[in-house]
PDB file of C-alpha atoms in Angstrom:
ATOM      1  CA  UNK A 192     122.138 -43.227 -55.747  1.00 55.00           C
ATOM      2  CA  UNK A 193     121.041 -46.198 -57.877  1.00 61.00           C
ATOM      3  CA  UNK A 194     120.045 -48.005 -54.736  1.00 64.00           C
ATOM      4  CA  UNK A 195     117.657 -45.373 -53.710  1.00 59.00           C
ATOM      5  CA  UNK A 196     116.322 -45.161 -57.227  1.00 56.00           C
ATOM      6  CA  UNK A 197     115.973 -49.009 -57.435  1.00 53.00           C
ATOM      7  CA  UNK A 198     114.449 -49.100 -53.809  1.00 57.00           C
ATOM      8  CA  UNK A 199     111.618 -46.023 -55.442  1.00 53.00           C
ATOM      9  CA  UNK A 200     110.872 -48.300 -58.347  1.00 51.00           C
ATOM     10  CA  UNK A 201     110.660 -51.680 -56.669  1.00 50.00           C
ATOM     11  CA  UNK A 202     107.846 -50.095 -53.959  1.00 53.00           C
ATOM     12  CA  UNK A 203     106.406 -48.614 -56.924  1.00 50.00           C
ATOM     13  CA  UNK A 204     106.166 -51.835 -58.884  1.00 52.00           C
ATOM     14  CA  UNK A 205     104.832 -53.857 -55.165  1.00 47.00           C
ATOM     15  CA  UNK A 206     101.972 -51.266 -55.103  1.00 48.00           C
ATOM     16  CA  UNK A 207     100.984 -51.614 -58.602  1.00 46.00           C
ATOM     17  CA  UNK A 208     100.763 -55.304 -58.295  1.00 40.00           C
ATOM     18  CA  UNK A 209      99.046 -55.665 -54.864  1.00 41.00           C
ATOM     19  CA  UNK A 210      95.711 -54.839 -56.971  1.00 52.00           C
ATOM     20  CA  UNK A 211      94.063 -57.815 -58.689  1.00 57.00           C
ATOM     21  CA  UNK A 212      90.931 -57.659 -60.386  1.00 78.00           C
ATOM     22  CA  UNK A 213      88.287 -60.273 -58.696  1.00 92.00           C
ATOM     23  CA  UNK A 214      86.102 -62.757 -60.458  1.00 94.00           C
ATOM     24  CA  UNK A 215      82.804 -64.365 -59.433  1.00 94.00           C
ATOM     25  CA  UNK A 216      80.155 -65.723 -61.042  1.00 93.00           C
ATOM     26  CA  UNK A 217      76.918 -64.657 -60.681  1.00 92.00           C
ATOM     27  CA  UNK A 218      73.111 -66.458 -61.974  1.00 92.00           C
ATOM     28  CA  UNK A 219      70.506 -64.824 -64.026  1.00 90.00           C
ATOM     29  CA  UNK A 220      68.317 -63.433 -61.580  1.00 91.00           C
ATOM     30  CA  UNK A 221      70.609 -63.026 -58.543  1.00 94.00           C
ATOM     31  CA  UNK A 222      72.664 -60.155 -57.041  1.00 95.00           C
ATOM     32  CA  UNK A 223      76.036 -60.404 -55.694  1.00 96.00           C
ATOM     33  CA  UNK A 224      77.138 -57.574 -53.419  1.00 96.00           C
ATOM     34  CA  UNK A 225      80.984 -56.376 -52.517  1.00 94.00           C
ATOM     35  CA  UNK A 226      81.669 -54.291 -49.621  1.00 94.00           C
ATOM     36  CA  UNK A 227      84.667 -52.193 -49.652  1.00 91.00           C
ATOM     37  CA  UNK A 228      85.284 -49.807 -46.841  1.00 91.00           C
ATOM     38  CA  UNK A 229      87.041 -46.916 -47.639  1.00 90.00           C
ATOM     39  CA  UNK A 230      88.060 -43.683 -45.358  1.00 88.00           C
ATOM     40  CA  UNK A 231      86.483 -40.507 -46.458  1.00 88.00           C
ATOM     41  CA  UNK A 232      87.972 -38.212 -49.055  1.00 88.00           C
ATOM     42  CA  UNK A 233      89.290 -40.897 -50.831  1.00 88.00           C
ATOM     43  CA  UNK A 234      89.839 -41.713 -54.405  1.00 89.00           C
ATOM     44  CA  UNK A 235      88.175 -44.603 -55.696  1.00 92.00           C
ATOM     45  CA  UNK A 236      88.018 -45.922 -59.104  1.00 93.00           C
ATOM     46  CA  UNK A 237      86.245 -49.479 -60.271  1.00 94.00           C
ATOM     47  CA  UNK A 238      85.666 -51.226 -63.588  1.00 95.00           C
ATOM     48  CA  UNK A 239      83.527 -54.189 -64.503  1.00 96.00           C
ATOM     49  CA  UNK A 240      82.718 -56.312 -67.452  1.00 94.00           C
ATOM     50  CA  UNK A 241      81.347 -59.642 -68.444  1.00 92.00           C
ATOM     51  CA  UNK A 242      83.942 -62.399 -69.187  1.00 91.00           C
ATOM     52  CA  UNK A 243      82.881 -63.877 -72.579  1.00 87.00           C
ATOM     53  CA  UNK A 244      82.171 -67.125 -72.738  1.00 79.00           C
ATOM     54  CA  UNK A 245      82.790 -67.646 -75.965  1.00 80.00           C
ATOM     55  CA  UNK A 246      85.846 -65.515 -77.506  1.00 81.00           C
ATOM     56  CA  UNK A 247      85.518 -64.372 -80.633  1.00 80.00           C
ATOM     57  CA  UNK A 248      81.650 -64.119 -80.697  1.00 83.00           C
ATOM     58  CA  UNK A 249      79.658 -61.487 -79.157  1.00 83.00           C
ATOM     59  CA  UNK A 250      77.903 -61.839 -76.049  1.00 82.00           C
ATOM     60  CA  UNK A 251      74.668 -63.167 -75.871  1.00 81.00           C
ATOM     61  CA  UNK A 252      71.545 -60.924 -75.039  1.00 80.00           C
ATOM     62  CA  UNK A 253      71.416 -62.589 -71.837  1.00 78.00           C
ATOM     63  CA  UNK A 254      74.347 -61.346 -70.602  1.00 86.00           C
ATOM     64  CA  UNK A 255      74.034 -57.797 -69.135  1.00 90.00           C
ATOM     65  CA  UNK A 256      74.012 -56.913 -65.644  1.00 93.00           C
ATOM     66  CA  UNK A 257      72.643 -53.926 -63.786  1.00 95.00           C
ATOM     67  CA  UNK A 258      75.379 -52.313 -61.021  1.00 97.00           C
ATOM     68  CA  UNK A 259      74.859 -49.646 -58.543  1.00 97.00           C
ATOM     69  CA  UNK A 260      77.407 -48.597 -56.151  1.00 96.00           C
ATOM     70  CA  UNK A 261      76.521 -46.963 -52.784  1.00 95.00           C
ATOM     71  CA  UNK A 262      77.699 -45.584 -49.601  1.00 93.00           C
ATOM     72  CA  UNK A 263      76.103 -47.091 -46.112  1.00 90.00           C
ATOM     73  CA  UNK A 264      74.461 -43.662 -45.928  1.00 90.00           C
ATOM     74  CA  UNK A 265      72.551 -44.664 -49.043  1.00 90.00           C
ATOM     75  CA  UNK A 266      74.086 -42.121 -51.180  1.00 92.00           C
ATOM     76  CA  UNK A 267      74.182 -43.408 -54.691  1.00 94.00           C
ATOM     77  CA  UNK A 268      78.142 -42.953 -56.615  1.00 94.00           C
ATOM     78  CA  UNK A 269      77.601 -45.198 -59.693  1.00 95.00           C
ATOM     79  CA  UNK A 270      74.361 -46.466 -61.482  1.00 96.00           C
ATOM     80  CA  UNK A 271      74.228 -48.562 -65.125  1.00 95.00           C
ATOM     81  CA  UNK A 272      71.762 -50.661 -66.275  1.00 95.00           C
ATOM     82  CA  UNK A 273      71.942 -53.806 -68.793  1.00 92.00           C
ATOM     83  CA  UNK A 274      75.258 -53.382 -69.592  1.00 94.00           C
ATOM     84  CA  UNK A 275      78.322 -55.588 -70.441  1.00 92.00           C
ATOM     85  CA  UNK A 276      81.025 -53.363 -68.995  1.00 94.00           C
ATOM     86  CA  UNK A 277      81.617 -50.091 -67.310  1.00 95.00           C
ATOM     87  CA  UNK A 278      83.867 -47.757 -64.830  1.00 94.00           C
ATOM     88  CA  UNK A 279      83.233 -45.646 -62.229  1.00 94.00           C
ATOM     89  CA  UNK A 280      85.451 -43.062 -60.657  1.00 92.00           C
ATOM     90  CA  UNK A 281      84.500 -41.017 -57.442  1.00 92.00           C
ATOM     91  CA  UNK A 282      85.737 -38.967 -54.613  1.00 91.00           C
ATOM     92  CA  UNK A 283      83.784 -40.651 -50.968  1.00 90.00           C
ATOM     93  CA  UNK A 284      82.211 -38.265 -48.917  1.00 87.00           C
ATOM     94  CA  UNK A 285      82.462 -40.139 -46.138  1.00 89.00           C
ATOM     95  CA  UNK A 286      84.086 -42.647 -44.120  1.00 89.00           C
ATOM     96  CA  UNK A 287      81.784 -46.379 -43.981  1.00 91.00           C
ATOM     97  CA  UNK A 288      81.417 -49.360 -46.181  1.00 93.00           C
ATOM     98  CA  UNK A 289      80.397 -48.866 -49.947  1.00 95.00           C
ATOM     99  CA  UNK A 290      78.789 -51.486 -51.734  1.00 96.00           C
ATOM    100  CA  UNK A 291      78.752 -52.499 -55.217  1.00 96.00           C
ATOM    101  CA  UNK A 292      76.121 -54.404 -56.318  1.00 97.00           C
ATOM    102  CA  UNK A 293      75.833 -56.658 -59.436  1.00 97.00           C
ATOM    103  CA  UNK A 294      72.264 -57.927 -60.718  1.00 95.00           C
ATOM    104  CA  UNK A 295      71.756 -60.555 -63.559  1.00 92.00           C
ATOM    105  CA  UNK A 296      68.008 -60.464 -65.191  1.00 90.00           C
ATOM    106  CA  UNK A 297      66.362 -63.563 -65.136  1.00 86.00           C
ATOM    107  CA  UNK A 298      66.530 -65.530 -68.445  1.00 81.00           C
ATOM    108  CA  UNK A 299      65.013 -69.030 -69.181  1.00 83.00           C
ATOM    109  CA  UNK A 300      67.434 -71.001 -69.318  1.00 85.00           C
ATOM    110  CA  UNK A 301      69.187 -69.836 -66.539  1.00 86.00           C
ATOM    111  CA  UNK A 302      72.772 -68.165 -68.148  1.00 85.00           C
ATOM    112  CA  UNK A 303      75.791 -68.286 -65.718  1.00 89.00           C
ATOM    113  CA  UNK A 304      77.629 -64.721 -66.319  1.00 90.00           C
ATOM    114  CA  UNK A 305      81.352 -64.735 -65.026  1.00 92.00           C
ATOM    115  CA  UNK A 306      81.967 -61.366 -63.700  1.00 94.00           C
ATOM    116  CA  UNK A 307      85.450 -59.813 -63.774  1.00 95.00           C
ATOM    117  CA  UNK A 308      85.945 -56.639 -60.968  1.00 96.00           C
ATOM    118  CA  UNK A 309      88.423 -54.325 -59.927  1.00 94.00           C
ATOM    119  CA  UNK A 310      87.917 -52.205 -56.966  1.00 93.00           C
ATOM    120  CA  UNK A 311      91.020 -49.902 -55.970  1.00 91.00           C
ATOM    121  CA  UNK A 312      91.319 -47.018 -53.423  1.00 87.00           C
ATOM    122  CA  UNK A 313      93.479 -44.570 -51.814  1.00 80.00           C
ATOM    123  CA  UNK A 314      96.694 -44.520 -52.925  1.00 76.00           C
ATOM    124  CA  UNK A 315      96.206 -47.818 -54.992  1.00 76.00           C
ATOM    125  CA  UNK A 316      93.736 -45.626 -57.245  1.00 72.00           C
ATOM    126  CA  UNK A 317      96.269 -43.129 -58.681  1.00 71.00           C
ATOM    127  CA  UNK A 318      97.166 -43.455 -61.701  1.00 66.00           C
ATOM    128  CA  UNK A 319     101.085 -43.742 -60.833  1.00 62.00           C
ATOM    129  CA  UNK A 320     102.294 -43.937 -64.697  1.00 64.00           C
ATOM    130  CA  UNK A 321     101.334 -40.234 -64.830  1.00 63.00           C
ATOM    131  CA  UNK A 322     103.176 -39.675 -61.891  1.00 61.00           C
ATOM    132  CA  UNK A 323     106.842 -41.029 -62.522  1.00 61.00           C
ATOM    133  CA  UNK A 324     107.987 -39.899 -66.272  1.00 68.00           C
ATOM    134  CA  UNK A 325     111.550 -40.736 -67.334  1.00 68.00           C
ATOM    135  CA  UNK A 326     111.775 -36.850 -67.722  1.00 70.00           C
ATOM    136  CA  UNK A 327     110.655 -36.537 -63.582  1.00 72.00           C
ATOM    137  CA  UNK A 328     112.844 -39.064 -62.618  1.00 76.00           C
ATOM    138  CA  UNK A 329     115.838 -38.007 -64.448  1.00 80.00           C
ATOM    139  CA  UNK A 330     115.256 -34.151 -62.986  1.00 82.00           C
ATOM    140  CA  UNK A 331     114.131 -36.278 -59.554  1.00 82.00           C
ATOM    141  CA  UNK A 332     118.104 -37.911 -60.067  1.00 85.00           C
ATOM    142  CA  UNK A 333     119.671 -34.680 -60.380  1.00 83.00           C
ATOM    143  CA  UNK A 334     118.249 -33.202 -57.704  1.00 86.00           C
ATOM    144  CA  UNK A 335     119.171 -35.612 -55.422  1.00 88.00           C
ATOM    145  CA  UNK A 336     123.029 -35.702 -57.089  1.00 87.00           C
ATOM    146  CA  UNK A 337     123.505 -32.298 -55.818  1.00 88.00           C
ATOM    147  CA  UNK A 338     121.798 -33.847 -52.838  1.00 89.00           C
ATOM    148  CA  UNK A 339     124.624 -36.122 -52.707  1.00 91.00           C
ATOM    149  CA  UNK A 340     127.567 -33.503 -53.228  1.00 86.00           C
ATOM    150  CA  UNK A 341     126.242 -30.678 -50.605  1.00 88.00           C
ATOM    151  CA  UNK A 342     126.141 -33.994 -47.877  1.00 92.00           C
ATOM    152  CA  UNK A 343     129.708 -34.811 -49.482  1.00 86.00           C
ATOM    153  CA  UNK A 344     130.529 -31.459 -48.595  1.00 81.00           C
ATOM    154  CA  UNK A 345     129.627 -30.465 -45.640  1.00 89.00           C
ATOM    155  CA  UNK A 346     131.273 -33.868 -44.353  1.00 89.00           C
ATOM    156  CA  UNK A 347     134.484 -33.040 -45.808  1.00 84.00           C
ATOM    157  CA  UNK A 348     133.731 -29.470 -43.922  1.00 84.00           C
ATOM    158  CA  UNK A 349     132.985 -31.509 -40.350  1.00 90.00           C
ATOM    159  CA  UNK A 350     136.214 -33.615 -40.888  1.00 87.00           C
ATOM    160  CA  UNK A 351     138.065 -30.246 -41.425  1.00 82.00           C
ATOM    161  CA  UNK A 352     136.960 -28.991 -38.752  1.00 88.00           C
ATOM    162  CA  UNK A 353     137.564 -32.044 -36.309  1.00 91.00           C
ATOM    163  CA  UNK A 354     141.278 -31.753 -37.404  1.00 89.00           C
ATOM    164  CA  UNK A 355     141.584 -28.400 -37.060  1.00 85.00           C
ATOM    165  CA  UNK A 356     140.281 -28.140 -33.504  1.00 88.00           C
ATOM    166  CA  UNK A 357     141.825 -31.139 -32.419  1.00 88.00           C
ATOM    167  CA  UNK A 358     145.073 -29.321 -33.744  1.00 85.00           C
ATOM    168  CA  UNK A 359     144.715 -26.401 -32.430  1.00 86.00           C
ATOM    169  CA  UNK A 360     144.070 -28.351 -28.533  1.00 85.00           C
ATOM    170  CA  UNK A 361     147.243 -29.541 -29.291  1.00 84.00           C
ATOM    171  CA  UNK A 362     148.961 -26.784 -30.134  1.00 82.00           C
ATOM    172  CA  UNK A 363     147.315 -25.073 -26.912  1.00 77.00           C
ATOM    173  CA  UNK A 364     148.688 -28.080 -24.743  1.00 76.00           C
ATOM    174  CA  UNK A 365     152.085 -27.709 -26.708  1.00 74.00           C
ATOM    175  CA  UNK A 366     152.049 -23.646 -25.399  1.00 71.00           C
ATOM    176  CA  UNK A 367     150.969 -24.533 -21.597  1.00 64.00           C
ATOM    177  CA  UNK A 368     153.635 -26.762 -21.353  1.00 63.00           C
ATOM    178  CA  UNK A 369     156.475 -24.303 -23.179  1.00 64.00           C
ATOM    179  CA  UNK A 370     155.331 -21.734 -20.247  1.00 61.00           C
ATOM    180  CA  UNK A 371     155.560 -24.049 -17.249  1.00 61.00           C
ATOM    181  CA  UNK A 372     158.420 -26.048 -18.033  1.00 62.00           C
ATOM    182  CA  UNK A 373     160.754 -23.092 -16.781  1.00 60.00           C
ATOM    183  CA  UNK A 374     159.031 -23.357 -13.039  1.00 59.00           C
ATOM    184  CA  UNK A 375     159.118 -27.319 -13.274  1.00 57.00           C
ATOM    185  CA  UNK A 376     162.860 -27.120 -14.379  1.00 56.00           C
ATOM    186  CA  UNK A 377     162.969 -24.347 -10.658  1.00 60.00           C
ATOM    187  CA  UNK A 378     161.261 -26.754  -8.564  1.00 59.00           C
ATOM    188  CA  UNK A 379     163.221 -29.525  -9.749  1.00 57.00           C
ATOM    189  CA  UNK A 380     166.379 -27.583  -8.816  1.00 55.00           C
ATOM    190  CA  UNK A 381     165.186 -26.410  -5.577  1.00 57.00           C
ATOM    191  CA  UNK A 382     164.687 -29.986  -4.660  1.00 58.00           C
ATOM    192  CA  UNK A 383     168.010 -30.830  -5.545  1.00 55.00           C
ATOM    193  CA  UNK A 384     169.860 -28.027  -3.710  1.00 56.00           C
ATOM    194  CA  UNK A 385     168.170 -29.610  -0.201  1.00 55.00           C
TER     195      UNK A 385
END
């Protein structure tokens, strides 16, 4: 029982951490482009922001980006513009490559913006704390406890009935021999008498 739990919670914990969030940087007055492609009907939730370059200030003016996020049909799922961060959750109509695209203004000087993006889909896009309360999984452990016993059972039930049958085969032997021994104990006396 704890095995199976354990073995629920460690795939759990290898999906959650087979997402990382990417970095790149990307120059004022440039676009960087990331391709995902993603089967249709699928869930598919990103999130963005600029990386500050200095903590504990706010970022400069020159650091905003413009994103869109498309399908290869040209369908537009996501569209911001001069911002420092943002999200975007959708449902894909259909199956291809989407593209998110990230554009820096051009600023003199020319500003460096570090980009930090996370791009999930399919199953890695739910939201699996929602999924798996302590409450679920305790009622989830109890359910499969009486899982446990009714196996339990009926394998106590199959060994019963293995002994029993085999029993009553050799009670059944027991009987065929009780009603020919008298005719072997005959033929064994006929042969004698010759």
């Amino acid at each position: 029982m704890n095995r199976l739990l354990f073995s629920v919670l460690l795939a759990l914990g290898l999906l959650f951490s087979a997402s990382h969030a990417l970095r790149f940087d990307l120059q004022s007055g440039h676009t960087k482009c990331i391709a995902e492609d993603i089967k249709s009907n699928s869930m598919t939730v990103g999130k963005y922001s600029i990386v500050n370059p200095s903590e504990g200030h706010p970022l400069p003016e020159s650091h905003k980006l413009t994103v869109r996020v498309t399908s290869s049909y040209g369908n537009s799922y996501h569209s911001a513009e001069k911002v420092e961060s943002g999200q975007f959750a959708f449902t894909t109509g259909e199956a291809g490559d989407y593209m998110a695209c990230f554009w820096a203004p051009d600023h003199k000087p020319e500003a460096t913006l570090t980009v930090e993006f996370e791009w999930k889909s399919g199953v890695a896009a739910r939201d699996w704390s929602k999924v798996a309360k302590k409450n679920q999984v305790e009622a989830m452990e109890f359910e499969l406890k009486q899982l446990q016993e009714t196996i339990s059972s009926i394998h106590e039930e199959m060994f019963y009935l293995r002994e029993r049958s085999l029993y009553n085969r050799t009670q059944a032997s027991n009987q065929d021999g009780i009603v020919y021994e008298p005719y072997g104990v005959r033929i064994t006396s006929n042969q004698d008498g010759i």
